[in-house]
């Protein structure tokens, strides 16, 4: 693996972001906004106090650098400089030694206190803006590496961070499969109607698509479903890396887009999403009436709390083989 170590100032980083030279959608990374406003404010505060900020790691094998370490920091910096982030209240005041120059060109050292609570970037005093725009960040830009080396680095960099099993699933799928999953997750129906911001933040959309592909592979390729437990899901991901099916991806995409045309709003349990998407895929694949299927989905959602038959299928959990097979039978009947 080969990489370059570089130091960039805030202004250059902002210019490069504006030129789209960084990708905030590297297939290994979590969604943005994992940090709360307090954590974001402390990053800016650290810059003002001259504290050490950990380096960024960039996958620079392509022209556009994919952020594999430091996405939350870099997106926070971007939003703050765009005046979209307000500091939290009750921030500790800054006391800095400032050099001023009078009309005659004489310099003078003075101590000055700055209040940064509740302020946006453009509300800061000029002295503070100068500190922020001149702050220097360390970058490691990987220029030559295999996908495995990139994944290994990502896992080790995040070894002490609480990434969920759903978020770590990105490290199991190949780059090509991860890209296809991301394209499905970014379809309007998925990101605007089906998956909430909170669910997307925890990678529930990626989890749902992987499980959908598992259900489809069980039908189309005879892949044996065991459970929805982590080891069995990862085993499927490894298998799917070598057995991905472009036709399935195309048909699933069409099915989701048809759902978007036929369903205005929907609020469905995440545990049911893979089965609903699987059934939508079957509807398209078997050239059946999507409008009729969408009506069944809406009826399922509207009557979910009173659906004692379906509740019985998941009373002992949603990951077991028995529960998966029972729900598959239920949704196959809807198709």
Coordinates of C-alpha atoms in Angstrom, one line a residue:
X1 CA 0.0 0.0 0.0
X2 CA 1.3 3.5 -0.9
X3 CA 0.2 6.8 0.5
X4 CA 1.2 10.5 0.8
X5 CA 1.2 12.5 3.9
X6 CA 0.1 16.1 3.4
X7 CA -1.0 19.1 5.3
X8 CA -3.8 21.3 4.1
X9 CA -5.2 24.6 5.4
X10 CA -8.9 25.0 6.0
X11 CA -9.4 27.3 3.0
X12 CA -7.9 24.9 0.6
X13 CA -10.0 22.0 2.1
X14 CA -13.1 24.1 1.6
X15 CA -12.2 25.0 -1.9
X16 CA -11.6 21.3 -2.7
X17 CA -14.9 20.4 -1.2
X18 CA -16.7 23.0 -3.3
X19 CA -14.9 21.6 -6.4
X20 CA -16.3 18.1 -5.5
X21 CA -12.8 16.7 -5.1
X22 CA -13.9 14.8 -2.0
X23 CA -16.6 12.1 -1.9
X24 CA -18.6 11.9 1.3
X25 CA -20.2 8.7 0.1
X26 CA -17.3 6.2 0.3
X27 CA -18.9 2.7 0.4
X28 CA -17.3 1.9 3.8
X29 CA -18.4 5.0 5.6
X30 CA -21.3 5.7 7.8
X31 CA -23.9 8.3 7.1
X32 CA -23.2 11.9 8.0
X33 CA -24.5 13.5 11.2
X34 CA -23.5 10.7 13.6
X35 CA -22.3 13.5 15.9
X36 CA -24.7 15.7 17.9
X37 CA -24.3 19.5 17.8
X38 CA -22.2 19.5 21.0
X39 CA -19.6 17.2 19.4
X40 CA -19.6 19.3 16.3
X41 CA -19.2 22.5 18.3
X42 CA -16.2 21.0 20.2
X43 CA -14.4 20.3 16.9
X44 CA -14.6 24.0 16.0
X45 CA -13.6 24.9 19.6
X46 CA -10.6 22.6 19.3
X47 CA -9.5 24.5 16.2
X48 CA -9.8 27.8 18.0
X49 CA -7.8 26.6 21.0
X50 CA -5.1 25.0 18.8
X51 CA -5.8 21.5 20.0
X52 CA -4.7 18.4 18.1
X53 CA -7.3 17.0 15.6
X54 CA -6.8 13.5 14.3
X55 CA -5.7 13.2 10.6
X56 CA -8.0 12.5 7.7
X57 CA -7.5 9.3 5.7
X58 CA -8.5 9.6 2.0
X59 CA -8.9 6.8 -0.6
X60 CA -7.1 8.7 -3.4
X61 CA -7.0 5.9 -6.0
X62 CA -9.4 7.9 -8.1
X63 CA -9.5 11.6 -8.9
X64 CA -12.2 12.1 -6.3
X65 CA -10.9 11.2 -2.9
X66 CA -13.2 9.0 -0.8
X67 CA -13.1 9.8 2.9
X68 CA -12.5 6.6 4.9
X69 CA -11.5 8.3 8.2
X70 CA -12.7 11.6 9.4
X71 CA -16.0 12.0 7.5
X72 CA -17.9 13.4 10.6
X73 CA -15.1 15.9 11.1
X74 CA -14.9 17.0 7.5
X75 CA -18.6 17.2 7.0
X76 CA -18.8 19.3 10.3
X77 CA -16.1 21.6 9.0
X78 CA -17.9 22.0 5.6
X79 CA -21.3 22.8 7.2
X80 CA -19.7 25.3 9.7
X81 CA -17.9 27.1 6.9
X82 CA -21.2 27.2 4.9
X83 CA -22.8 28.9 7.9
X84 CA -25.2 25.9 8.4
X85 CA -24.0 25.0 11.9
X86 CA -24.6 27.0 15.1
X87 CA -22.4 26.5 18.1
X88 CA -24.2 25.2 21.2
X89 CA -25.0 27.5 24.0
X90 CA -22.8 27.7 27.2
X91 CA -19.6 27.1 25.3
X92 CA -16.6 28.1 27.4
X93 CA -15.4 31.6 26.4
X94 CA -12.0 31.9 24.5
X95 CA -9.3 33.9 26.1
X96 CA -6.6 34.6 23.5
X97 CA -3.5 36.8 23.2
X98 CA -4.1 39.1 20.3
X99 CA -1.5 41.3 18.5
X100 CA -3.1 44.5 17.3
X101 CA -1.7 47.2 15.0
X102 CA -2.7 50.9 15.5
X103 CA -2.9 53.6 12.8
X104 CA 0.8 54.4 13.2
X105 CA 1.8 50.8 12.6
X106 CA 2.7 50.1 16.2
X107 CA 2.0 46.6 17.5
X108 CA 0.5 45.9 20.8
X109 CA -0.1 42.6 22.7
X110 CA -3.4 42.3 24.5
X111 CA -5.6 39.6 26.0
X112 CA -9.1 39.4 24.6
X113 CA -12.1 37.3 25.6
X114 CA -14.4 36.0 22.9
X115 CA -17.9 34.6 23.3
X116 CA -18.7 31.8 20.8
X117 CA -21.9 30.4 22.3
X118 CA -24.8 30.1 19.9
X119 CA -22.9 31.7 17.0
X120 CA -22.5 30.7 13.4
X121 CA -19.2 31.1 11.5
X122 CA -20.1 34.5 9.9
X123 CA -21.0 35.8 13.4
X124 CA -17.5 35.2 14.7
X125 CA -15.0 38.0 15.4
X126 CA -12.5 38.5 12.6
X127 CA -9.7 37.2 14.8
X128 CA -11.5 33.9 15.3
X129 CA -12.3 33.6 11.6
X130 CA -8.6 34.1 10.8
X131 CA -7.7 31.3 13.2
X132 CA -10.2 28.9 11.7
X133 CA -9.4 29.6 8.0
X134 CA -5.7 29.2 8.6
X135 CA -5.9 26.0 10.7
X136 CA -3.7 23.2 9.3
X137 CA -5.0 19.6 9.0
X138 CA -3.0 16.4 8.4
X139 CA -4.1 14.2 5.6
X140 CA -3.0 10.6 4.6
X141 CA -3.9 10.1 0.9
X142 CA -3.8 6.4 -0.1
X143 CA -2.7 6.3 -3.8
X144 CA -2.1 2.6 -4.3
X145 CA -3.9 -0.2 -2.5
X146 CA -6.1 -3.2 -3.0
X147 CA -9.7 -3.2 -1.9
X148 CA -8.8 -5.6 0.9
X149 CA -6.1 -3.3 2.2
X150 CA -8.5 -0.4 2.2
X151 CA -11.1 -2.5 4.2
X152 CA -8.4 -3.7 6.6
X153 CA -7.3 -0.1 7.2
X154 CA -10.9 1.0 7.8
X155 CA -11.6 -1.8 10.3
X156 CA -8.4 -1.1 12.3
X157 CA -8.9 2.7 12.3
X158 CA -12.4 2.0 13.7
X159 CA -11.4 -0.7 16.1
X160 CA -12.2 1.4 19.1
X161 CA -15.4 3.0 17.8
X162 CA -18.9 1.6 18.3
X163 CA -19.7 0.7 14.7
X164 CA -22.9 -1.5 14.7
X165 CA -23.1 -4.9 13.0
X166 CA -25.2 -3.2 10.3
X167 CA -22.6 -0.6 9.6
X168 CA -19.8 -3.1 9.6
X169 CA -21.6 -5.1 6.9
X170 CA -20.2 -2.6 4.4
X171 CA -16.8 -4.1 5.1
X172 CA -17.9 -7.6 4.0
X173 CA -19.5 -6.7 0.7
X174 CA -17.2 -6.1 -2.2
X175 CA -16.8 -2.6 -3.6
X176 CA -19.0 -3.4 -6.6
X177 CA -21.7 -4.9 -4.5
X178 CA -21.6 -2.1 -2.0
X179 CA -22.0 0.4 -4.8
X180 CA -25.1 -1.5 -6.1
X181 CA -26.6 -1.6 -2.7
X182 CA -25.9 2.1 -2.2
X183 CA -27.7 2.9 -5.5
X184 CA -30.8 1.0 -4.3
X185 CA -30.7 2.8 -0.9
X186 CA -30.6 6.1 -2.7
X187 CA -33.7 5.5 -4.8
X188 CA -36.4 8.1 -3.9
X189 CA -38.8 5.6 -2.4
X190 CA -36.1 4.2 -0.1
X191 CA -34.7 7.5 1.2
X192 CA -37.8 9.7 1.1
X193 CA -40.6 7.4 2.1
X194 CA -39.4 4.0 3.4
X195 CA -36.4 4.7 5.6
X196 CA -36.3 7.4 8.2
X197 CA -33.3 9.5 8.9
X198 CA -32.6 7.7 12.1
X199 CA -32.8 4.3 10.4
X200 CA -30.5 5.5 7.7
X201 CA -28.1 6.7 10.2
X202 CA -27.8 3.2 11.7
X203 CA -27.5 1.7 8.2
X204 CA -30.9 0.0 8.4
X205 CA -31.4 0.6 4.7
X206 CA -28.2 -1.3 3.8
X207 CA -29.3 -4.1 6.2
X208 CA -32.7 -4.3 4.5
X209 CA -31.3 -4.5 1.0
X210 CA -28.8 -7.2 1.9
X211 CA -31.6 -9.3 3.5
X212 CA -33.8 -8.6 0.4
X213 CA -31.1 -10.0 -1.8
X214 CA -30.8 -13.0 0.4
X215 CA -34.5 -13.7 0.1
X216 CA -34.4 -13.3 -3.6
X217 CA -31.3 -15.5 -3.9
X218 CA -33.1 -18.2 -2.0
X219 CA -35.8 -18.2 -4.6
X220 CA -33.7 -17.6 -7.8
X221 CA -30.5 -19.4 -6.9
X222 CA -31.5 -21.8 -4.3
X223 CA -29.2 -20.2 -1.7
X224 CA -30.1 -21.8 1.6
X225 CA -31.4 -19.3 4.2
X226 CA -30.3 -20.2 7.7
X227 CA -31.0 -17.2 10.0
X228 CA -30.7 -13.4 10.0
X229 CA -28.0 -13.6 12.6
X230 CA -24.7 -11.8 11.9
X231 CA -22.6 -14.8 10.9
X232 CA -25.2 -16.1 8.5
X233 CA -25.8 -12.7 6.9
X234 CA -22.0 -12.2 6.5
X235 CA -21.7 -15.7 4.9
X236 CA -24.4 -14.7 2.4
X237 CA -22.5 -11.4 1.6
X238 CA -19.3 -13.4 0.9
X239 CA -21.2 -15.7 -1.4
X240 CA -23.0 -12.8 -3.1
X241 CA -19.7 -11.1 -3.9
X242 CA -19.0 -13.9 -6.3
X243 CA -22.6 -14.5 -7.4
X244 CA -24.1 -11.0 -7.8
X245 CA -26.9 -10.8 -10.4
X246 CA -27.3 -7.7 -12.5
X247 CA -30.7 -8.8 -13.6
X248 CA -31.9 -9.0 -9.9
X249 CA -30.5 -5.6 -9.2
X250 CA -32.3 -4.1 -12.2
X251 CA -35.6 -5.8 -11.4
X252 CA -35.4 -4.9 -7.8
X253 CA -34.7 -1.2 -8.8
X254 CA -37.7 -1.3 -11.1
X255 CA -39.9 -2.8 -8.4
X256 CA -38.9 -0.1 -5.9
X257 CA -39.6 2.6 -8.4
X258 CA -43.0 1.2 -9.1
X259 CA -43.8 1.2 -5.4
X260 CA -42.8 4.9 -5.4
X261 CA -45.4 5.5 -8.1
X262 CA -48.2 3.7 -6.2
X263 CA -47.5 4.6 -2.5
X264 CA -47.6 8.1 -1.2
X265 CA -46.5 7.5 2.4
X266 CA -45.6 4.4 4.3
X267 CA -44.5 3.5 7.8
X268 CA -43.5 -0.2 8.0
X269 CA -41.5 -2.1 10.6
X270 CA -37.9 -2.5 9.5
X271 CA -38.2 -6.2 10.1
X272 CA -40.8 -6.4 7.4
X273 CA -39.1 -4.3 4.8
X274 CA -36.9 -7.0 3.3
X275 CA -40.0 -9.2 2.8
X276 CA -42.1 -6.4 1.3
X277 CA -39.2 -5.6 -1.1
X278 CA -38.8 -9.3 -2.0
X279 CA -42.5 -9.5 -2.7
X280 CA -42.4 -6.4 -4.8
X281 CA -39.5 -7.9 -6.8
X282 CA -41.6 -11.1 -7.4
X283 CA -44.5 -8.9 -8.6
X284 CA -42.3 -7.3 -11.2
X285 CA -40.4 -10.5 -12.1
X286 CA -43.7 -12.4 -12.7
X287 CA -45.3 -9.5 -14.5
X288 CA -48.2 -9.1 -12.0
X289 CA -50.2 -6.0 -11.2
X290 CA -48.1 -3.7 -9.0
X291 CA -51.0 -1.4 -8.2
X292 CA -52.8 -4.4 -6.7
X293 CA -49.7 -5.4 -4.8
X294 CA -49.2 -1.8 -3.5
X295 CA -52.8 -1.8 -2.2
X296 CA -52.1 -5.0 -0.3
X297 CA -49.0 -3.4 1.2
X298 CA -51.0 -0.4 2.3
X299 CA -53.6 -2.7 3.8
X300 CA -50.8 -4.6 5.6
X301 CA -49.5 -1.4 7.1
X302 CA -52.9 0.0 8.1
X303 CA -53.9 -3.2 9.9
X304 CA -50.5 -4.3 11.3
X305 CA -51.4 -3.9 15.0
X306 CA -54.5 -6.1 14.5
X307 CA -52.9 -8.7 12.3
X308 CA -52.7 -11.5 14.9
X309 CA -51.7 -14.0 12.2
X310 CA -48.6 -12.1 11.3
X311 CA -47.8 -11.3 14.9
X312 CA -47.8 -15.0 15.7
X313 CA -45.0 -15.5 13.1
X314 CA -42.6 -13.2 15.0
X315 CA -43.5 -13.9 18.6
X316 CA -40.3 -15.9 19.1
X317 CA -38.1 -13.3 17.3
X318 CA -37.4 -12.2 13.8
X319 CA -34.0 -13.8 13.1
X320 CA -34.8 -17.5 13.3
X321 CA -35.1 -19.7 10.3
X322 CA -38.7 -20.7 11.3
X323 CA -39.8 -17.0 11.5
X324 CA -38.1 -16.2 8.2
X325 CA -39.7 -19.1 6.4
X326 CA -43.2 -18.3 7.9
X327 CA -43.0 -14.7 6.8
X328 CA -41.8 -15.7 3.3
X329 CA -44.9 -17.9 3.0
X330 CA -47.1 -15.0 4.1
X331 CA -45.6 -12.5 1.6
X332 CA -45.6 -15.1 -1.2
X333 CA -49.3 -15.5 -0.7
X334 CA -49.7 -11.7 -1.1
X335 CA -48.0 -11.9 -4.5

